[in-house]
Short mmCIF file of C-alpha atoms and ligand atoms in Angstrom, two decimals:
data_model
loop_
_atom_site.label_atom_id
_atom_site.label_comp_id
_atom_site.label_asym_id
_atom_site.label_seq_id
_atom_site.Cartn_x
_atom_site.Cartn_y
_atom_site.Cartn_z
CA MET A 1 -7.00 72.28 -42.05
CA LEU A 2 -9.63 74.21 -41.02
CA ILE A 3 -8.13 77.21 -40.99
CA ALA A 4 -6.51 76.84 -44.09
CA LEU A 5 -9.93 76.38 -45.81
CA ILE A 6 -11.61 79.23 -44.64
CA VAL A 7 -8.41 80.54 -45.67
CA SER A 8 -8.73 79.23 -49.24
CA LEU A 9 -12.28 79.48 -49.34
CA LEU A 10 -12.83 83.41 -47.99
CA CYS A 11 -9.46 85.29 -49.33
CA PRO A 12 -8.85 86.25 -52.85
CA CYS A 13 -5.68 84.15 -53.95
CA ILE A 14 -6.70 82.83 -56.65
CA TRP A 15 -6.14 85.67 -58.83
CA SER A 16 -3.27 86.62 -56.69
CA LEU A 17 0.30 86.25 -57.18
CA ASP A 18 1.40 82.13 -57.34
CA ASN A 19 4.94 82.45 -55.98
CA GLY A 20 3.99 80.31 -52.40
CA LEU A 21 5.02 84.01 -50.43
CA ALA A 22 3.55 86.66 -48.13
CA LEU A 23 0.18 83.98 -47.23
CA THR A 24 0.09 86.63 -43.97
CA PRO A 25 1.92 90.32 -44.42
CA PRO A 26 5.64 90.10 -44.15
CA LEU A 27 7.45 91.34 -41.33
CA GLY A 28 10.52 92.76 -41.13
CA TRP A 29 13.54 96.18 -40.96
CA LEU A 30 14.34 98.25 -43.65
CA THR A 31 16.71 101.03 -44.11
CA TRP A 32 15.43 103.51 -46.20
CA GLU A 33 13.13 106.11 -43.60
CA ARG A 34 15.80 105.87 -40.43
CA PHE A 35 19.12 105.40 -42.28
CA ARG A 36 17.69 106.87 -45.65
CA CYS A 37 21.10 107.34 -48.38
CA GLN A 38 24.02 107.47 -45.88
CA THR A 39 27.11 106.62 -47.60
CA ASN A 40 29.45 108.56 -46.02
CA CYS A 41 30.79 106.15 -43.53
CA LYS A 42 33.49 108.34 -42.60
CA ASP A 43 31.57 110.91 -39.96
CA TYR A 44 28.77 108.44 -40.17
CA PRO A 45 30.64 105.32 -39.84
CA LYS A 46 27.12 103.37 -37.31
CA ASN A 47 24.69 104.56 -40.09
CA CYS A 48 25.54 104.80 -43.80
CA ILE A 49 24.72 101.95 -45.47
CA GLY A 50 27.16 99.28 -45.81
CA GLU A 51 27.25 95.94 -44.46
CA THR A 52 28.00 97.09 -40.92
CA LEU A 53 24.89 98.28 -40.03
CA ILE A 54 22.94 95.25 -42.32
CA LYS A 55 25.47 93.04 -39.93
CA GLU A 56 24.61 94.75 -36.87
CA MET A 57 20.89 94.96 -37.19
CA ALA A 58 20.71 91.36 -38.21
CA ASP A 59 22.51 90.21 -35.10
CA VAL A 60 19.74 92.37 -32.97
CA MET A 61 16.88 91.13 -34.30
CA VAL A 62 18.22 87.54 -33.46
CA SER A 63 19.45 88.41 -29.77
CA ASP A 64 16.75 91.41 -28.45
CA GLY A 65 13.71 88.98 -29.53
CA TYR A 66 12.58 90.01 -32.79
CA LYS A 67 12.99 87.22 -34.53
CA ASP A 68 11.23 85.23 -31.64
CA ALA A 69 8.47 87.51 -32.76
CA GLY A 70 8.27 86.56 -36.06
CA TYR A 71 10.32 90.00 -37.99
CA GLU A 72 12.64 88.18 -40.56
CA TYR A 73 13.32 90.02 -43.73
CA ILE A 74 16.30 92.24 -43.51
CA ILE A 75 16.53 94.72 -46.20
CA ILE A 76 18.78 97.66 -47.71
CA ASP A 77 16.99 99.85 -49.50
CA ASP A 78 18.81 102.55 -52.19
CA CYS A 79 21.94 103.61 -52.59
CA TRP A 80 23.64 99.94 -52.11
CA PRO A 81 24.87 99.73 -55.86
CA ALA A 82 27.83 100.49 -56.83
CA SER A 83 27.75 103.40 -59.42
CA LYS A 84 28.71 101.37 -62.56
CA ARG A 85 28.03 97.48 -63.43
CA THR A 86 30.54 94.94 -64.46
CA SER A 87 31.71 94.67 -67.60
CA GLU A 88 29.11 91.99 -67.52
CA GLY A 89 26.51 94.51 -66.94
CA ARG A 90 25.97 93.04 -63.64
CA LEU A 91 24.79 95.32 -60.48
CA GLN A 92 26.98 94.82 -58.12
CA GLY A 93 27.71 96.72 -54.49
CA ASP A 94 29.84 99.25 -53.62
CA PRO A 95 32.93 98.24 -53.15
CA GLU A 96 33.86 100.25 -50.14
CA ARG A 97 30.75 99.94 -48.23
CA PHE A 98 30.01 96.36 -49.44
CA PRO A 99 33.68 95.07 -49.76
CA ASN A 100 32.98 91.41 -49.46
CA GLY A 101 29.73 91.94 -51.94
CA MET A 102 26.10 91.71 -51.72
CA LYS A 103 26.07 86.92 -51.91
CA ALA A 104 28.40 87.28 -48.95
CA LEU A 105 25.91 90.05 -47.01
CA ALA A 106 23.40 87.17 -47.59
CA ASP A 107 24.95 84.58 -46.69
CA TYR A 108 25.27 86.12 -42.93
CA ILE A 109 22.19 86.75 -42.90
CA HIS A 110 21.08 83.57 -43.84
CA SER A 111 23.19 81.65 -40.92
CA LYS A 112 20.69 84.20 -38.83
CA GLY A 113 17.88 82.08 -39.78
CA LEU A 114 17.14 85.65 -41.50
CA LYS A 115 15.92 86.74 -44.56
CA PHE A 116 17.66 89.06 -47.18
CA GLY A 117 15.86 91.83 -49.06
CA ILE A 118 16.97 94.05 -51.54
CA TYR A 119 16.41 97.27 -53.55
CA GLU A 120 15.94 98.29 -57.59
CA ASP A 121 14.07 100.18 -60.08
CA PHE A 122 12.43 99.49 -63.21
CA GLY A 123 13.93 103.00 -64.72
CA LYS A 124 17.24 104.02 -65.94
CA LYS A 125 18.25 104.83 -62.67
CA THR A 126 17.16 104.20 -59.53
CA CYS A 127 15.92 107.08 -57.05
CA ALA A 128 18.88 108.35 -55.91
CA GLY A 129 20.12 107.58 -59.20
CA TYR A 130 22.53 104.28 -58.85
CA PRO A 131 22.01 102.05 -61.99
CA GLY A 132 17.93 101.26 -62.35
CA SER A 133 17.12 98.22 -64.19
CA GLU A 134 15.83 98.93 -67.16
CA PHE A 135 17.01 96.62 -69.61
CA TYR A 136 18.49 94.26 -67.31
CA LEU A 137 15.57 92.98 -65.85
CA LYS A 138 16.59 88.99 -66.92
CA MET A 139 20.36 89.47 -65.86
CA ASP A 140 19.43 91.59 -62.58
CA SER A 141 16.40 88.47 -61.08
CA GLN A 142 19.37 85.96 -61.84
CA THR A 143 21.63 88.16 -60.16
CA PHE A 144 19.19 88.13 -57.28
CA ALA A 145 18.66 84.72 -57.21
CA ASP A 146 22.48 84.37 -56.83
CA TRP A 147 22.94 86.28 -54.15
CA GLY A 148 20.17 84.75 -52.49
CA VAL A 149 18.02 87.13 -51.92
CA ASP A 150 14.27 86.31 -50.71
CA PHE A 151 13.01 89.97 -51.11
CA VAL A 152 12.55 92.40 -53.63
CA LYS A 153 11.65 95.89 -53.42
CA PHE A 154 11.20 97.55 -56.99
CA ASP A 155 10.76 101.10 -57.35
CA GLN A 156 8.96 103.18 -59.86
CA CYS A 157 11.70 106.40 -60.16
CA ASN A 158 13.18 107.66 -64.19
CA ALA A 159 10.45 105.10 -65.81
CA ASP A 160 7.78 105.94 -67.94
CA PRO A 161 4.58 105.59 -66.22
CA HIS A 162 2.72 103.74 -68.88
CA ASP A 163 5.44 101.28 -69.22
CA MET A 164 4.56 100.26 -65.20
CA LYS A 165 1.67 97.52 -66.38
CA TYR A 166 4.53 95.97 -69.09
CA GLY A 167 8.03 96.46 -66.56
CA TYR A 168 6.21 95.02 -62.98
CA PRO A 169 4.79 91.73 -65.05
CA VAL A 170 7.95 91.44 -67.18
CA MET A 171 10.40 91.68 -63.79
CA GLU A 172 7.95 89.14 -62.48
CA PHE A 173 8.14 86.90 -65.13
CA PHE A 174 12.12 86.69 -64.95
CA MET A 175 12.02 86.33 -60.84
CA ASN A 176 9.66 83.67 -61.60
CA LYS A 177 11.95 81.78 -64.55
CA THR A 178 15.10 82.24 -61.78
CA GLY A 179 13.17 79.65 -59.87
CA ARG A 180 13.76 81.26 -56.15
CA PRO A 181 10.26 82.47 -54.17
CA MET A 182 11.21 86.29 -54.04
CA VAL A 183 8.79 88.20 -52.13
CA PHE A 184 8.13 91.02 -54.68
CA ALA A 185 6.97 94.77 -53.19
CA CYS A 186 5.94 96.97 -55.69
CA GLU A 187 5.51 100.54 -55.68
CA TRP A 188 3.56 100.91 -59.16
CA PRO A 189 0.41 102.36 -57.70
CA LEU A 190 2.15 104.82 -56.42
CA ASN A 191 3.30 106.44 -59.60
CA ASN A 192 -0.16 105.84 -61.09
CA LEU A 193 -1.34 107.98 -58.07
CA VAL A 194 1.52 110.47 -58.30
CA LYS A 195 0.98 110.61 -62.32
CA LYS A 196 -2.61 110.23 -61.76
CA ILE A 197 -3.81 107.29 -63.64
CA LYS A 198 -6.50 104.84 -61.95
CA PRO A 199 -4.72 101.98 -60.60
CA ASP A 200 -4.93 98.34 -61.67
CA PHE A 201 -5.53 96.69 -58.72
CA ALA A 202 -6.01 92.88 -59.95
CA ALA A 203 -3.23 93.03 -61.81
CA ILE A 204 -1.32 94.63 -59.57
CA ARG A 205 -2.46 91.81 -56.97
CA LYS A 206 -1.40 88.86 -59.64
CA THR A 207 1.92 90.70 -59.69
CA CYS A 208 3.10 92.06 -56.69
CA ASN A 209 3.29 90.10 -53.10
CA MET A 210 2.95 93.97 -51.85
CA TRP A 211 2.37 96.97 -53.48
CA ARG A 212 2.93 101.11 -51.63
CA ASN A 213 -0.50 103.02 -52.78
CA TYR A 214 0.97 106.36 -51.66
CA ASN A 215 3.74 108.68 -50.40
CA ASP A 216 7.21 107.74 -48.51
CA ILE A 217 6.46 107.90 -44.52
CA GLU A 218 8.32 110.23 -42.70
CA ASP A 219 8.72 111.04 -38.97
CA SER A 220 6.20 112.82 -37.74
CA PHE A 221 2.64 112.15 -37.29
CA ASP A 222 1.10 114.31 -39.73
CA SER A 223 2.51 111.98 -41.93
CA VAL A 224 1.12 108.56 -40.16
CA LEU A 225 -1.93 110.59 -40.06
CA SER A 226 -1.56 111.18 -43.99
CA ILE A 227 -1.97 107.71 -45.06
CA ILE A 228 -4.44 106.74 -42.02
CA ASN A 229 -6.23 109.33 -43.43
CA TYR A 230 -5.86 107.53 -47.52
CA TRP A 231 -6.79 104.57 -45.94
CA ALA A 232 -10.02 105.41 -44.48
CA LYS A 233 -11.03 106.49 -48.31
CA ASP A 234 -10.56 103.20 -49.23
CA PRO A 235 -9.91 104.73 -52.59
CA TYR A 236 -10.25 102.37 -55.66
CA ASN A 237 -11.41 99.60 -53.19
CA MET A 238 -8.36 99.15 -52.73
CA SER A 239 -9.12 97.13 -49.39
CA SER A 240 -10.74 94.65 -51.06
CA TYR A 241 -7.26 94.02 -52.82
CA ALA A 242 -5.90 92.94 -49.60
CA GLY A 243 -5.13 89.90 -48.60
CA PRO A 244 -3.18 86.36 -48.43
CA GLY A 245 -0.55 86.89 -50.77
CA GLY A 246 -0.98 90.35 -51.66
CA TRP A 247 -0.68 92.99 -49.13
CA ASN A 248 -1.59 97.12 -49.29
CA ASP A 249 1.40 98.96 -48.35
CA PRO A 250 0.82 102.34 -46.07
CA ASP A 251 5.51 102.19 -45.60
CA GLU A 252 7.38 101.65 -42.91
CA ILE A 253 6.91 101.56 -39.21
CA ILE A 254 8.71 104.02 -37.02
CA VAL A 255 8.07 103.45 -33.91
CA GLY A 256 11.45 104.11 -32.13
CA ASP A 257 12.35 106.87 -34.20
CA PHE A 258 12.33 110.94 -33.12
CA GLY A 259 8.62 112.07 -34.12
CA LEU A 260 6.00 110.23 -32.25
CA SER A 261 4.78 110.70 -28.90
CA HIS A 262 4.48 107.25 -26.61
CA ASP A 263 0.60 107.59 -27.44
CA GLN A 264 1.29 107.97 -31.50
CA GLU A 265 3.68 105.34 -31.56
CA ARG A 266 0.68 102.77 -30.44
CA VAL A 267 -1.80 104.70 -33.59
CA GLN A 268 1.18 104.31 -35.91
CA MET A 269 1.73 100.42 -34.75
CA GLY A 270 -1.89 99.16 -34.10
CA MET A 271 -3.12 100.63 -37.03
CA TRP A 272 -0.39 99.02 -39.30
CA CYS A 273 -1.97 95.54 -37.92
CA MET A 274 -5.42 97.19 -38.76
CA PHE A 275 -4.91 97.50 -42.10
CA ALA A 276 -3.52 93.72 -42.18
CA ALA A 277 0.18 95.32 -43.55
CA PRO A 278 3.23 94.99 -43.90
CA LEU A 279 5.35 95.94 -40.56
CA LEU A 280 8.65 96.83 -41.82
CA LEU A 281 10.44 98.87 -39.26
CA SER A 282 13.02 101.86 -39.91
CA ASN A 283 14.91 102.32 -36.96
CA ASP A 284 17.57 101.35 -35.10
CA LEU A 285 17.30 98.75 -33.31
CA ARG A 286 21.00 99.06 -31.21
CA ASN A 287 18.75 101.80 -29.68
CA ILE A 288 15.16 102.19 -29.04
CA ARG A 289 12.74 103.05 -26.07
CA ASN A 290 11.67 100.06 -23.83
CA SER A 291 8.30 100.87 -24.69
CA SER A 292 8.70 101.71 -28.32
CA LYS A 293 10.34 97.05 -28.51
CA ALA A 294 7.22 96.28 -26.21
CA LEU A 295 4.74 97.64 -28.86
CA ILE A 296 6.84 96.20 -32.00
CA LEU A 297 6.60 92.99 -29.91
CA ASN A 298 3.41 92.84 -28.19
CA LYS A 299 2.24 89.75 -29.01
CA ARG A 300 -1.82 90.73 -29.32
CA LEU A 301 -1.19 93.24 -31.88
CA LEU A 302 0.81 90.55 -34.03
CA ALA A 303 -1.80 88.71 -33.65
CA ILE A 304 -3.92 90.32 -35.13
CA ASN A 305 -1.72 91.51 -38.01
CA GLN A 306 -0.90 88.22 -38.90
CA ASP A 307 -4.78 87.04 -38.69
CA PRO A 308 -5.36 84.40 -41.53
CA LEU A 309 -8.10 85.43 -43.07
CA GLY A 310 -5.64 88.61 -43.82
CA ILE A 311 -8.96 91.48 -44.31
CA GLN A 312 -8.22 94.99 -44.41
CA ALA A 313 -9.67 96.87 -41.49
CA LYS A 314 -12.28 99.34 -42.68
CA ALA A 315 -13.42 103.39 -40.84
CA PHE A 316 -15.94 104.96 -39.86
CA ASN A 317 -16.47 108.02 -38.36
CA LEU A 318 -18.47 108.27 -35.08
CA GLY A 319 -18.83 112.11 -33.31
CA TYR A 320 -15.48 112.71 -33.03
CA VAL A 321 -13.33 109.22 -32.79
CA GLN A 322 -12.47 107.52 -36.19
CA VAL A 323 -13.48 104.10 -35.82
CA TRP A 324 -12.17 100.85 -37.48
CA THR A 325 -12.69 97.41 -37.33
CA ARG A 326 -11.88 94.26 -39.55
CA SER A 327 -12.82 90.29 -38.92
CA ILE A 328 -10.62 88.14 -37.45
CA LEU A 329 -10.16 84.45 -36.23
CA PRO A 330 -12.16 82.94 -34.33
CA LEU A 331 -14.82 83.07 -37.17
CA GLY A 332 -17.73 85.69 -35.81
CA SER A 333 -14.59 87.76 -33.89
CA LYS A 334 -13.72 90.95 -34.91
CA ALA A 335 -10.46 93.96 -34.23
CA VAL A 336 -11.74 97.00 -33.35
CA ALA A 337 -9.60 100.39 -32.86
CA VAL A 338 -10.58 103.72 -31.88
CA LEU A 339 -8.70 106.63 -33.31
CA PHE A 340 -9.16 110.23 -31.43
CA VAL A 341 -8.02 112.40 -34.97
CA THR A 342 -10.15 112.34 -37.68
CA ASP A 343 -10.05 113.67 -40.67
CA HIS A 344 -12.87 116.37 -39.19
CA TYR A 345 -11.99 116.57 -36.26
CA PRO A 346 -8.09 116.62 -35.32
CA GLY A 347 -8.71 115.64 -32.12
CA LYS A 348 -5.86 117.90 -30.67
CA GLY A 349 -7.03 118.98 -27.78
CA GLY A 350 -5.58 118.28 -24.16
CA ASN A 351 -7.76 116.29 -22.59
CA TYR A 352 -8.69 112.47 -23.30
CA ILE A 353 -12.24 111.81 -24.91
CA LYS A 354 -14.83 109.82 -23.17
CA VAL A 355 -16.61 106.99 -25.66
CA THR A 356 -19.98 105.13 -24.53
CA TYR A 357 -21.91 103.62 -27.05
CA PRO A 358 -23.61 100.19 -27.09
CA LEU A 359 -21.15 97.00 -28.80
CA SER A 360 -24.14 96.99 -31.70
CA ILE A 361 -22.28 100.16 -32.91
CA TYR A 362 -19.37 98.46 -34.04
CA GLY A 363 -21.14 96.06 -35.74
CA ILE A 364 -21.40 93.28 -32.91
CA THR A 365 -25.72 92.45 -34.26
CA ASP A 366 -26.26 88.98 -33.24
CA GLY A 367 -28.00 87.99 -29.83
CA LYS A 368 -24.52 85.67 -28.82
CA GLN A 369 -22.00 86.96 -25.78
CA TYR A 370 -18.98 88.14 -26.93
CA ASP A 371 -15.15 88.24 -24.15
CA ILE A 372 -14.33 91.84 -24.44
CA THR A 373 -10.17 92.40 -24.47
CA GLU A 374 -7.98 94.96 -24.61
CA VAL A 375 -5.31 94.95 -27.05
CA PHE A 376 -2.57 96.49 -25.90
CA ASP A 377 -1.89 95.12 -22.44
CA GLY A 378 -4.18 93.15 -22.53
CA HIS A 379 -6.98 93.49 -19.67
CA SER A 380 -10.38 91.85 -19.79
CA MET A 381 -13.16 94.10 -20.89
CA GLY A 382 -15.81 91.63 -19.54
CA THR A 383 -18.69 89.69 -21.41
CA HIS A 384 -21.04 91.54 -23.02
CA ASN A 385 -24.13 91.48 -25.57
CA THR A 386 -24.89 93.44 -28.64
CA SER A 387 -26.70 95.81 -26.66
CA SER A 388 -24.51 96.39 -23.63
CA ILE A 389 -22.73 99.46 -23.48
CA LEU A 390 -19.19 99.51 -23.84
CA THR A 391 -17.36 102.76 -22.02
CA PHE A 392 -13.48 103.92 -22.30
CA ASN A 393 -11.56 106.62 -22.94
CA VAL A 394 -9.33 107.36 -25.63
CA ASN A 395 -6.27 110.14 -25.30
CA PRO A 396 -6.05 113.07 -28.26
CA THR A 397 -3.97 112.24 -30.98
CA GLY A 398 -4.42 108.76 -29.66
CA ILE A 399 -5.54 105.28 -29.73
CA PHE A 400 -7.90 102.40 -27.96
CA MET A 401 -8.12 98.84 -29.11
CA PHE A 402 -9.86 96.15 -28.29
CA THR A 403 -11.34 92.35 -29.61
CA VAL A 404 -14.15 91.01 -29.69
CA LYS A 405 -14.81 87.10 -30.03
CA PRO A 406 -17.91 84.76 -29.11
CA VAL A 407 -17.76 83.64 -25.56
C1 LIG B 501 6.74 80.27 -60.95
O1 LIG B 501 4.56 80.52 -61.36
C2 LIG B 501 4.14 79.38 -61.09
C3 LIG B 501 3.15 79.59 -61.73
O2 LIG B 501 2.42 80.72 -61.26
C4 LIG B 501 4.61 78.99 -59.75
O3 LIG B 501 3.59 77.83 -59.51
C5 LIG B 501 5.89 79.04 -58.68
O4 LIG B 501 5.28 78.56 -57.78
C6 LIG B 501 6.17 80.06 -59.30
N1 LIG B 501 8.19 79.71 -58.47
C7 LIG B 501 8.00 81.00 -58.35
C8 LIG B 501 9.77 80.60 -57.96
O5 LIG B 501 7.74 82.16 -58.04
C1 LIG B 502 -16.62 98.17 -53.55
O1 LIG B 502 -16.29 96.75 -52.99
C2 LIG B 502 -17.97 96.69 -53.05
C3 LIG B 502 -17.87 95.13 -52.42
O2 LIG B 502 -16.38 94.59 -52.67
C4 LIG B 502 -18.95 96.72 -53.95
O3 LIG B 502 -20.13 96.94 -53.74
C5 LIG B 502 -18.53 98.85 -54.23
O4 LIG B 502 -19.55 99.08 -55.51
C6 LIG B 502 -17.00 98.92 -54.44
N1 LIG B 502 -17.16 100.01 -55.04
C7 LIG B 502 -16.17 100.73 -55.59
C8 LIG B 502 -16.28 102.42 -55.61
O5 LIG B 502 -15.46 100.02 -56.95
C1 LIG B 503 14.78 98.95 -20.43
O1 LIG B 503 14.89 97.72 -20.45
C2 LIG B 503 16.08 96.68 -20.01
C3 LIG B 503 15.70 95.64 -20.42
O2 LIG B 503 14.58 94.45 -19.54
C4 LIG B 503 16.15 96.85 -18.02
O3 LIG B 503 17.57 96.43 -17.89
C5 LIG B 503 16.68 99.03 -18.16
O4 LIG B 503 16.18 99.28 -16.69
C6 LIG B 503 14.70 99.12 -19.01
N1 LIG B 503 14.97 100.74 -19.48
C7 LIG B 503 14.71 101.60 -18.52
C8 LIG B 503 14.68 103.22 -18.72
O5 LIG B 503 13.41 101.22 -17.87
C1 LIG B 504 -27.50 91.65 -22.35
O1 LIG B 504 -27.12 91.85 -21.22
C2 LIG B 504 -28.03 92.18 -20.15
C3 LIG B 504 -26.92 92.41 -18.59
O2 LIG B 504 -26.02 92.30 -19.04
C4 LIG B 504 -29.49 91.77 -20.05
O3 LIG B 504 -30.64 92.67 -19.33
C5 LIG B 504 -29.57 91.38 -21.47
O4 LIG B 504 -31.10 91.44 -21.96
C6 LIG B 504 -29.12 91.29 -22.82
N1 LIG B 504 -29.19 90.90 -24.03
C7 LIG B 504 -29.33 90.26 -24.60
C8 LIG B 504 -29.81 90.87 -26.27
O5 LIG B 504 -29.38 88.76 -24.79
#
């Protein structure tokens, strides 16, 4: 009750999309980064975009604890449709790879207690060349509702960039008219960025539950770092538009894939939680390192990500480290992340850096006593006040995270 009141006072909900969804960042799994547009099921039977992959992932989401941790959306990205619409003009799944149709797949996912997400594109064709929704917005919204879709990722390829500000709200209108609540994940600001048009974040937030602002993530730390450094610049004040009902989306979680070291996986997971970002895993949950799985399921990290205030962290540089802070509940608390990688110092040397500053440097300036807790393993760092010195080490391309809560 009190939390609801606080959230309603602090958050920008009033001007957010009013579909009752994504009051905290959506958690789930998405095909794209790991499985791309693999349609060759003969050579890649376990990894092609088809109902086998999706059902197996849904099974593992439940059996291995991801659902219990809060991950609920299972989302198919591009390359699911047949190359042609039906004779009535409806979208249909590829008949070879989705032999039972999309409704049956949605039913299977729902039977597991999970939610079903799908992909389309505002343009004439999707990015990979499948039928797009241009001129079919109403029919496609209804098709998705009829199938039981809970989440729509809506891309921006093969469309006129000046149409985004009309097309996305019209799609949202038709989705709303179906009466089925569906999370609306937009790529509208990404398109604006590519075309060097200033994104209208107020309009975007009114239309979308989450929105991609930057390039697709790839399986490398350079890619992760480019996103973090873009978020650090906070272009167009984008952080001020994040909050319950609508979120900046830095793209998928690649923890458990091939490109990151353990420290770098901690950086991605930690920072996406600091960002109040949707956590859409794009990895193979059927075959994942224990250390990666533990990060994805880390309760203290997820509590920061899902904090009801939904405040996106902001950054400042401090010597050779980059510091991120965000306010969390209970009131007066903060989460802090310190990265040994900044935009002016790559932090890729061989040794850790010792970071030693008074608590006040992290924005704690009153006279109270605070409990400090390291986030990844949960160990207590003791009780501190504003002037006491906090000391810790950060590995190259690594992260240190702690919470500061009033005693
Ligand atoms: C449709 O929009 C109205 C008004 O904003 C809102 O109250 C309702 O919950 C929305 N319905 C769906 C299914 O999104
Ligand atoms: C960003 O928003 C803050 C307040 O939320 C305001 O003080 C600042 O001027 C804004 N900056 C830009 C570049 O719009
Ligand atoms: C990973 O975890 C499983 C289940 O807890 C355990 O059986 C296995 O030995 C672990 N593997 C490694 C390499 O630690
Ligand atoms: C902070 O704590 C130290 C002991 O840890 C104490 O000496 C100092 O007076 C305290 N400062 C304030 C402002 O409470």
